[in-house]
Amino acid sequence: QRFHARPNNNGWQLVSPLAIGLLLLYCLMALTAITTVSGFSPKHVSFPQAMQFGLARPLHGVSPEPTSTKAKTTTGAATVNPPSMLERDRYVATNRFTVRSGQEAKFEQRWANRKSRLATLPGFRYFHLMRRMTLGKDEGDGDSLVYDGGQEDEGMFGNYVSFTIWEKKSHFDDWRKGDAFREAHGGTSIGAFVSAMVNSAFLLKTPPKPAMYDGILVQTTPAASMPSDDGKVMVNGWRKVDADGVHILPGECFVACNQFFVQPDRAAAFEERWASRESRLQECDGFVAFSMLRRDTGGGGGHNAKPMDPSKEPNYVSTTIWRDRQAFEGWKKSQAFKSAHGSGKPPATDTKDGPPTQQGPPPLWSKPPQPVFYEGTLVISSEEGV
């Protein structure tokens, strides 16, 4: 971390440039990840745009579709989804982080102390930072949550995820291009940008991995997670919390996800199955929100993203936010759970791919779904909920 300089015949010479070399290598890795998902070329990036590279985000968007959970045919350039696919209700931006072991509290402190006015921006609906957990049993009769460091499990794509829901994709795009983005990501000056990159190098094992989704089949409870009289304080559109960098922040919600690796030619059938199933989530105590996340890989919308292999990375993720683990466990024991998982099965004579056979229709996914659980903190919600 320290180097010396001494004069010689040619001026000043760096004796120990190793630290600088490592930092430049990390910056190059981060820039590579950013350009992969954004379509940016470093040759054409202005200085204000370059300062946005504290956290990678995809660039450019398309006009949003009407918020509806029913598929319909629409003419015009704004239409992105095929007629057989469900239209998006919300747009969900995530960034996946692999935090170094022992640096979790400092990572959360950095998020808690960032300069942000997210909740004041047009189209904002919901945010939380979530850390991956495993489900365990207490020594007594209760259930426990155990932090899953995720250092070795590449299939889970990190151990922390930032999770932001926007009303429309255009709202996300406006935020990404505006001053609020630069303020939150240390891009107000070259010094702030370099400082953010150095901090990231110490806290993260790899550059962040962004993933953007269309939120379909959205259900929500109004103002379910809005900080109110329980000690949570909002200041200028961001949470004010006590983060000391030593202890992790208290959990404020529980998030249950199921990752699906859907065959591309079976995506419409997969969505139809979910749309037809019976859901009584809103009747359940502690339910906050649900959305089926459909991966946005660009598809001509300006992202310039590489095609995603659904056999290696999930292209659909069911995401349910609960008040806490106990509410989730209560739902699993309820009639609502049994109804949801006993309906929406495909008919025995599915002829989509030809005459019915004894083998039935082709499988919807390339491998079994993979559940993953998180504990959310720094929750911010609009008054209307998700």
Short mmCIF file of C-alpha atoms in Angstrom, two decimals, residues 14-368:
data_model
loop_
_atom_site.label_atom_id
_atom_site.label_comp_id
_atom_site.label_asym_id
_atom_site.label_seq_id
_atom_site.Cartn_x
_atom_site.Cartn_y
_atom_site.Cartn_z
CA LEU A 14 8.47 4.74 -8.48
CA VAL A 15 10.26 2.04 -6.53
CA SER A 16 7.22 -0.09 -5.60
CA PRO A 17 4.44 0.20 -8.20
CA LEU A 18 2.85 -3.15 -7.27
CA ALA A 19 -0.07 -1.57 -5.43
CA ILE A 20 -0.81 0.74 -8.35
CA GLY A 21 -0.61 -2.16 -10.78
CA LEU A 22 -3.08 -4.23 -8.77
CA LEU A 23 -5.49 -1.31 -8.53
CA LEU A 24 -5.33 -0.71 -12.28
CA LEU A 25 -5.95 -4.41 -12.90
CA TYR A 26 -9.05 -4.32 -10.70
CA CYS A 27 -10.32 -1.18 -12.46
CA LEU A 28 -9.80 -2.89 -15.82
CA MET A 29 -11.81 -5.92 -14.66
CA ALA A 30 -14.62 -3.67 -13.44
CA LEU A 31 -14.61 -1.66 -16.66
CA THR A 32 -14.77 -4.88 -18.69
CA ALA A 33 -17.81 -6.03 -16.73
CA ILE A 34 -19.49 -2.66 -17.19
CA THR A 35 -18.94 -2.48 -20.93
CA THR A 36 -20.19 -6.06 -21.33
CA VAL A 37 -23.64 -5.20 -19.98
CA SER A 38 -23.86 -1.57 -21.04
CA GLY A 39 -22.64 -1.52 -24.61
CA PHE A 40 -20.35 1.41 -23.74
CA SER A 41 -17.02 1.77 -25.48
CA PRO A 42 -14.31 3.44 -23.37
CA LYS A 43 -13.22 5.33 -26.47
CA HIS A 44 -16.50 7.24 -26.51
CA VAL A 45 -17.11 7.83 -22.79
CA SER A 46 -17.20 11.40 -21.56
CA PHE A 47 -15.70 12.29 -18.18
CA PRO A 48 -19.09 12.57 -16.38
CA GLN A 49 -20.08 9.18 -17.80
CA ALA A 50 -16.82 7.59 -16.76
CA MET A 51 -17.48 8.67 -13.19
CA GLN A 52 -20.60 6.51 -13.17
CA PHE A 53 -18.55 3.32 -13.13
CA GLY A 54 -18.60 2.87 -9.34
CA LEU A 55 -21.22 0.14 -9.79
CA ALA A 56 -21.98 -1.47 -13.14
CA ARG A 57 -25.42 -0.84 -14.63
CA PRO A 58 -26.79 -1.54 -18.12
CA LEU A 59 -27.43 1.47 -20.29
CA HIS A 60 -30.22 2.65 -22.57
CA GLY A 61 -33.79 1.44 -22.40
CA VAL A 62 -36.98 1.10 -24.37
CA SER A 63 -40.38 2.62 -23.90
CA PRO A 64 -42.29 0.74 -21.19
CA GLU A 65 -45.22 -1.52 -21.95
CA PRO A 66 -48.61 -1.00 -20.27
CA THR A 67 -48.69 -2.55 -16.81
CA SER A 68 -50.81 -5.62 -17.28
CA THR A 69 -50.53 -9.28 -16.31
CA LYS A 70 -52.42 -10.44 -19.41
CA ALA A 71 -50.69 -11.10 -22.69
CA LYS A 72 -51.97 -9.11 -25.63
CA THR A 73 -50.79 -8.00 -29.06
CA THR A 74 -49.71 -4.38 -29.39
CA THR A 75 -48.42 -2.58 -32.46
CA GLY A 76 -45.70 0.06 -32.43
CA ALA A 77 -42.01 0.34 -31.60
CA ALA A 78 -42.64 0.35 -27.84
CA THR A 79 -43.62 -3.33 -27.82
CA VAL A 80 -40.81 -5.63 -26.72
CA ASN A 81 -42.46 -8.85 -25.55
CA PRO A 82 -43.84 -11.33 -28.08
CA PRO A 83 -47.64 -11.57 -28.10
CA SER A 84 -47.55 -14.83 -26.13
CA MET A 85 -45.44 -13.40 -23.31
CA LEU A 86 -46.78 -11.50 -20.32
CA GLU A 87 -46.16 -7.77 -20.27
CA ARG A 88 -44.02 -6.33 -17.53
CA ASP A 89 -45.64 -4.74 -14.49
CA ARG A 90 -42.45 -3.34 -12.98
CA TYR A 91 -38.76 -3.09 -13.82
CA VAL A 92 -36.31 -4.61 -11.35
CA ALA A 93 -32.62 -3.68 -11.20
CA THR A 94 -30.26 -5.84 -9.16
CA ASN A 95 -26.52 -5.93 -8.61
CA ARG A 96 -24.87 -9.06 -7.22
CA PHE A 97 -21.80 -8.77 -5.01
CA THR A 98 -19.29 -11.29 -3.71
CA VAL A 99 -18.12 -9.65 -0.48
CA ARG A 100 -14.83 -10.80 1.03
CA SER A 101 -15.08 -12.86 4.20
CA GLY A 102 -14.96 -10.61 7.26
CA GLN A 103 -15.84 -7.45 5.29
CA GLU A 104 -19.63 -7.81 5.43
CA ALA A 105 -20.23 -5.17 8.12
CA LYS A 106 -18.02 -2.64 6.32
CA PHE A 107 -19.80 -3.38 3.05
CA GLU A 108 -23.17 -2.72 4.69
CA GLN A 109 -21.80 0.42 6.33
CA ARG A 110 -20.79 1.73 2.92
CA TRP A 111 -24.33 1.24 1.67
CA ALA A 112 -25.88 2.79 4.78
CA ASN A 113 -23.69 5.90 4.57
CA ARG A 114 -23.93 6.49 0.83
CA LYS A 115 -25.32 9.74 -0.47
CA SER A 116 -28.65 8.84 -2.02
CA ARG A 117 -32.11 10.33 -2.53
CA LEU A 118 -33.59 7.22 -4.10
CA ALA A 119 -37.05 7.42 -2.51
CA THR A 120 -37.65 10.93 -3.89
CA LEU A 121 -37.12 9.95 -7.54
CA PRO A 122 -39.98 9.53 -10.03
CA GLY A 123 -41.06 5.92 -10.48
CA PHE A 124 -39.28 4.54 -7.42
CA ARG A 125 -41.26 1.78 -5.69
CA TYR A 126 -39.02 -0.33 -3.43
CA PHE A 127 -35.43 -1.04 -2.34
CA HIS A 128 -33.53 -3.32 -0.02
CA LEU A 129 -30.01 -4.68 0.32
CA MET A 130 -30.11 -8.42 0.98
CA ARG A 131 -27.56 -10.92 2.25
CA ARG A 132 -27.81 -14.61 1.39
CA MET A 133 -28.90 -16.92 4.19
CA THR A 134 -29.37 -20.61 4.87
CA LEU A 135 -32.30 -21.93 6.86
CA GLY A 136 -31.53 -23.70 10.12
CA LYS A 137 -33.13 -24.77 13.36
CA ASP A 138 -32.60 -23.15 16.75
CA GLU A 139 -31.69 -25.33 19.68
CA GLY A 140 -35.25 -24.77 20.90
CA ASP A 141 -38.37 -24.98 18.80
CA GLY A 142 -37.72 -21.94 16.63
CA ASP A 143 -36.14 -21.42 13.23
CA SER A 144 -32.89 -19.56 12.63
CA LEU A 145 -31.23 -17.74 9.76
CA VAL A 146 -27.53 -18.34 9.23
CA TYR A 147 -25.45 -16.06 7.00
CA ASP A 148 -24.17 -17.94 3.97
CA GLY A 149 -20.80 -16.50 3.02
CA GLY A 150 -21.17 -17.76 -0.54
CA GLN A 151 -17.44 -17.68 -1.17
CA GLU A 152 -17.30 -20.95 -3.08
CA ASP A 153 -20.77 -21.32 -4.58
CA GLU A 154 -20.44 -19.75 -8.02
CA GLY A 155 -23.96 -20.83 -8.99
CA MET A 156 -25.51 -18.41 -6.53
CA PHE A 157 -23.72 -15.36 -7.99
CA GLY A 158 -22.47 -13.74 -4.81
CA ASN A 159 -23.59 -13.32 -1.22
CA TYR A 160 -25.18 -9.84 -1.36
CA VAL A 161 -27.72 -8.33 -3.78
CA SER A 162 -29.02 -4.78 -4.14
CA PHE A 163 -32.67 -4.97 -5.19
CA THR A 164 -34.53 -1.96 -6.62
CA ILE A 165 -38.02 -1.93 -8.12
CA TRP A 166 -39.07 0.81 -10.53
CA GLU A 167 -42.55 1.45 -11.85
CA LYS A 168 -41.30 1.59 -15.45
CA LYS A 169 -38.08 0.83 -17.25
CA SER A 170 -37.91 4.46 -18.37
CA HIS A 171 -37.79 5.52 -14.70
CA PHE A 172 -34.76 3.31 -14.15
CA ASP A 173 -33.14 4.75 -17.26
CA ASP A 174 -33.74 8.32 -16.12
CA TRP A 175 -32.15 7.57 -12.74
CA ARG A 176 -29.14 5.87 -14.31
CA LYS A 177 -28.46 8.89 -16.52
CA GLY A 178 -29.07 11.55 -13.86
CA ASP A 179 -27.18 13.30 -11.08
CA ALA A 180 -28.71 11.07 -8.39
CA PHE A 181 -26.88 8.07 -9.84
CA ARG A 182 -23.53 9.86 -9.87
CA GLU A 183 -24.02 11.09 -6.30
CA ALA A 184 -24.83 7.61 -5.02
CA HIS A 185 -21.89 5.98 -6.82
CA GLY A 186 -19.13 8.41 -5.94
CA GLY A 187 -19.05 10.06 -9.36
CA THR A 188 -19.15 13.72 -8.37
CA SER A 189 -15.38 14.10 -8.84
CA ILE A 190 -12.41 12.09 -10.05
CA GLY A 191 -11.17 11.80 -6.46
CA ALA A 192 -14.49 10.38 -5.28
CA PHE A 193 -14.49 7.94 -8.18
CA VAL A 194 -10.98 6.65 -7.42
CA SER A 195 -11.86 6.37 -3.71
CA ALA A 196 -14.95 4.30 -4.56
CA MET A 197 -12.90 1.97 -6.77
CA VAL A 198 -10.25 1.48 -4.07
CA ASN A 199 -12.89 0.71 -1.44
CA SER A 200 -14.54 -1.78 -3.78
CA ALA A 201 -11.22 -3.55 -4.34
CA PHE A 202 -10.81 -4.09 -0.60
CA LEU A 203 -14.41 -5.18 0.05
CA LEU A 204 -15.23 -7.29 -3.03
CA LYS A 205 -13.58 -10.39 -4.45
CA THR A 206 -14.83 -9.66 -7.97
CA PRO A 207 -16.53 -6.74 -9.75
CA PRO A 208 -20.32 -6.52 -9.26
CA LYS A 209 -22.53 -8.59 -11.57
CA PRO A 210 -25.67 -6.65 -12.59
CA ALA A 211 -28.87 -8.42 -13.60
CA MET A 212 -32.01 -6.66 -14.83
CA TYR A 213 -35.51 -8.14 -14.91
CA ASP A 214 -39.05 -7.56 -16.08
CA GLY A 215 -41.30 -7.94 -13.04
CA ILE A 216 -44.46 -9.83 -14.04
CA LEU A 217 -47.46 -11.14 -12.06
CA VAL A 218 -46.75 -8.56 -9.36
CA GLN A 219 -48.72 -8.64 -6.10
CA THR A 220 -48.17 -6.20 -3.24
CA THR A 221 -49.48 -4.97 0.08
CA PRO A 222 -49.69 -1.15 0.11
CA ALA A 223 -47.04 0.50 2.28
CA ALA A 224 -46.17 -2.90 3.70
CA SER A 225 -42.50 -2.07 4.26
CA MET A 226 -42.55 1.69 4.63
CA PRO A 227 -40.35 2.77 7.56
CA SER A 228 -42.72 4.30 10.09
CA ASP A 229 -42.99 4.36 13.88
CA ASP A 230 -40.71 1.40 14.59
CA GLY A 231 -37.50 3.41 14.81
CA LYS A 232 -36.73 3.58 11.09
CA VAL A 233 -35.87 7.08 9.91
CA MET A 234 -35.83 8.51 6.39
CA VAL A 235 -33.66 11.53 5.54
CA ASN A 236 -33.83 13.11 2.07
CA GLY A 237 -34.94 9.89 0.40
CA TRP A 238 -32.53 7.47 2.09
CA ARG A 239 -32.50 5.46 5.30
CA LYS A 240 -30.66 6.85 8.31
CA VAL A 241 -29.25 3.94 10.31
CA ASP A 242 -26.50 3.31 12.81
CA ALA A 243 -23.82 1.39 10.89
CA ASP A 244 -20.54 0.98 12.76
CA GLY A 245 -18.74 -1.26 10.27
CA VAL A 246 -18.30 -3.92 12.94
CA HIS A 247 -21.77 -5.44 13.31
CA ILE A 248 -24.07 -6.31 10.41
CA LEU A 249 -27.33 -4.39 10.16
CA PRO A 250 -30.54 -5.86 11.63
CA GLY A 251 -32.72 -7.90 9.32
CA GLU A 252 -35.90 -6.12 8.22
CA CYS A 253 -37.51 -8.63 5.87
CA PHE A 254 -37.16 -12.20 4.61
CA VAL A 255 -36.91 -12.97 0.88
CA ALA A 256 -37.65 -16.40 -0.59
CA CYS A 257 -36.56 -16.98 -4.19
CA ASN A 258 -36.76 -19.90 -6.56
CA GLN A 259 -34.41 -19.85 -9.55
CA PHE A 260 -35.73 -21.38 -12.77
CA PHE A 261 -33.64 -22.38 -15.79
CA VAL A 262 -36.39 -22.25 -18.40
CA GLN A 263 -35.90 -23.50 -21.94
CA PRO A 264 -36.24 -20.46 -24.25
CA ASP A 265 -38.87 -22.14 -26.42
CA ARG A 266 -40.90 -23.02 -23.30
CA ALA A 267 -40.89 -19.56 -21.71
CA ALA A 268 -44.47 -18.72 -22.78
CA ALA A 269 -45.75 -22.03 -21.37
CA PHE A 270 -43.87 -21.41 -18.14
CA GLU A 271 -45.46 -17.97 -17.73
CA GLU A 272 -48.89 -19.35 -18.58
CA ARG A 273 -48.56 -21.99 -15.87
CA TRP A 274 -47.74 -19.35 -13.26
CA ALA A 275 -50.48 -17.02 -14.46
CA SER A 276 -53.09 -19.78 -14.15
CA ARG A 277 -52.16 -20.99 -10.68
CA GLU A 278 -54.27 -20.04 -7.68
CA SER A 279 -52.63 -17.48 -5.39
CA ARG A 280 -53.85 -16.28 -2.00
CA LEU A 281 -50.66 -14.60 -0.89
CA GLN A 282 -52.37 -11.33 -0.05
CA GLU A 283 -54.46 -13.15 2.55
CA CYS A 284 -51.36 -14.33 4.40
CA ASP A 285 -50.05 -12.61 7.51
CA GLY A 286 -46.69 -10.96 6.90
CA PHE A 287 -46.87 -10.98 3.10
CA VAL A 288 -45.19 -7.93 1.54
CA ALA A 289 -44.83 -8.51 -2.20
CA PHE A 290 -44.40 -11.07 -4.97
CA SER A 291 -43.03 -10.83 -8.48
CA MET A 292 -41.88 -13.30 -11.07
CA LEU A 293 -38.64 -11.88 -12.44
CA ARG A 294 -37.96 -12.48 -16.13
CA ARG A 295 -34.37 -11.75 -17.10
CA ASP A 296 -33.91 -8.78 -19.44
CA THR A 297 -30.97 -9.69 -21.65
CA GLY A 298 -31.27 -6.71 -23.98
CA GLY A 299 -33.04 -8.26 -26.92
CA GLY A 300 -32.58 -5.25 -29.18
CA GLY A 301 -33.54 -2.78 -26.50
CA GLY A 302 -30.13 -1.13 -26.45
CA HIS A 303 -28.39 -3.12 -23.71
CA ASN A 304 -26.02 -4.89 -26.08
CA ALA A 305 -25.98 -7.78 -23.60
CA LYS A 306 -24.63 -11.17 -24.54
CA PRO A 307 -27.14 -14.02 -24.90
CA MET A 308 -27.63 -15.81 -21.58
CA ASP A 309 -27.33 -19.58 -21.25
CA PRO A 310 -30.40 -20.67 -19.22
CA SER A 311 -28.68 -23.92 -18.35
CA LYS A 312 -26.05 -21.99 -16.36
CA GLU A 313 -27.88 -18.92 -15.11
CA PRO A 314 -31.57 -18.60 -14.17
CA ASN A 315 -33.71 -16.63 -16.59
CA TYR A 316 -36.72 -16.60 -14.22
CA VAL A 317 -36.73 -16.03 -10.47
CA SER A 318 -39.85 -16.12 -8.31
CA THR A 319 -39.32 -13.58 -5.52
CA THR A 320 -41.54 -13.27 -2.45
CA ILE A 321 -40.85 -10.70 0.26
CA TRP A 322 -42.11 -11.50 3.77
CA ARG A 323 -42.09 -9.49 6.97
CA ASP A 324 -39.83 -12.13 8.57
CA ARG A 325 -38.93 -15.83 8.52
CA GLN A 326 -41.85 -16.70 10.78
CA ALA A 327 -44.35 -15.27 8.27
CA PHE A 328 -42.76 -17.38 5.52
CA GLU A 329 -42.98 -20.55 7.63
CA GLY A 330 -46.60 -19.75 8.49
CA TRP A 331 -47.45 -19.53 4.79
CA LYS A 332 -45.78 -22.91 4.11
CA LYS A 333 -48.14 -24.53 6.63
CA SER A 334 -51.25 -22.75 5.35
CA GLN A 335 -54.01 -23.77 3.00
CA ALA A 336 -52.87 -20.96 0.69
CA PHE A 337 -49.59 -22.81 0.13
CA LYS A 338 -51.36 -26.08 -0.61
CA SER A 339 -53.73 -24.37 -3.04
CA ALA A 340 -50.92 -22.60 -4.91
CA HIS A 341 -48.87 -25.76 -5.31
CA GLY A 342 -51.76 -27.97 -6.26
CA SER A 343 -53.14 -25.85 -9.10
CA GLY A 344 -51.96 -24.67 -12.46
CA LYS A 345 -50.70 -28.09 -13.54
CA PRO A 346 -50.48 -28.62 -17.31
CA PRO A 347 -53.23 -30.71 -18.87
CA ALA A 348 -52.53 -34.33 -19.64
CA THR A 349 -53.11 -33.74 -23.36
CA ASP A 350 -50.75 -30.85 -24.00
CA THR A 351 -50.47 -30.77 -27.79
CA LYS A 352 -48.30 -27.66 -28.12
CA ASP A 353 -45.43 -29.68 -29.55
CA GLY A 354 -47.47 -32.28 -31.44
CA PRO A 355 -49.73 -35.19 -30.58
CA PRO A 356 -49.72 -36.22 -26.90
CA THR A 357 -47.42 -39.05 -26.03
CA GLN A 358 -46.87 -41.18 -22.98
CA GLN A 359 -43.82 -39.07 -22.15
CA GLY A 360 -45.95 -35.88 -21.89
CA PRO A 361 -44.91 -32.37 -22.98
CA PRO A 362 -41.27 -31.30 -23.15
CA PRO A 363 -39.79 -30.16 -19.83
CA LEU A 364 -40.08 -26.46 -19.04
CA TRP A 365 -36.57 -26.13 -17.64
CA SER A 366 -33.12 -27.54 -18.34
CA LYS A 367 -32.50 -28.50 -14.70
CA PRO A 368 -34.43 -28.47 -11.40
#
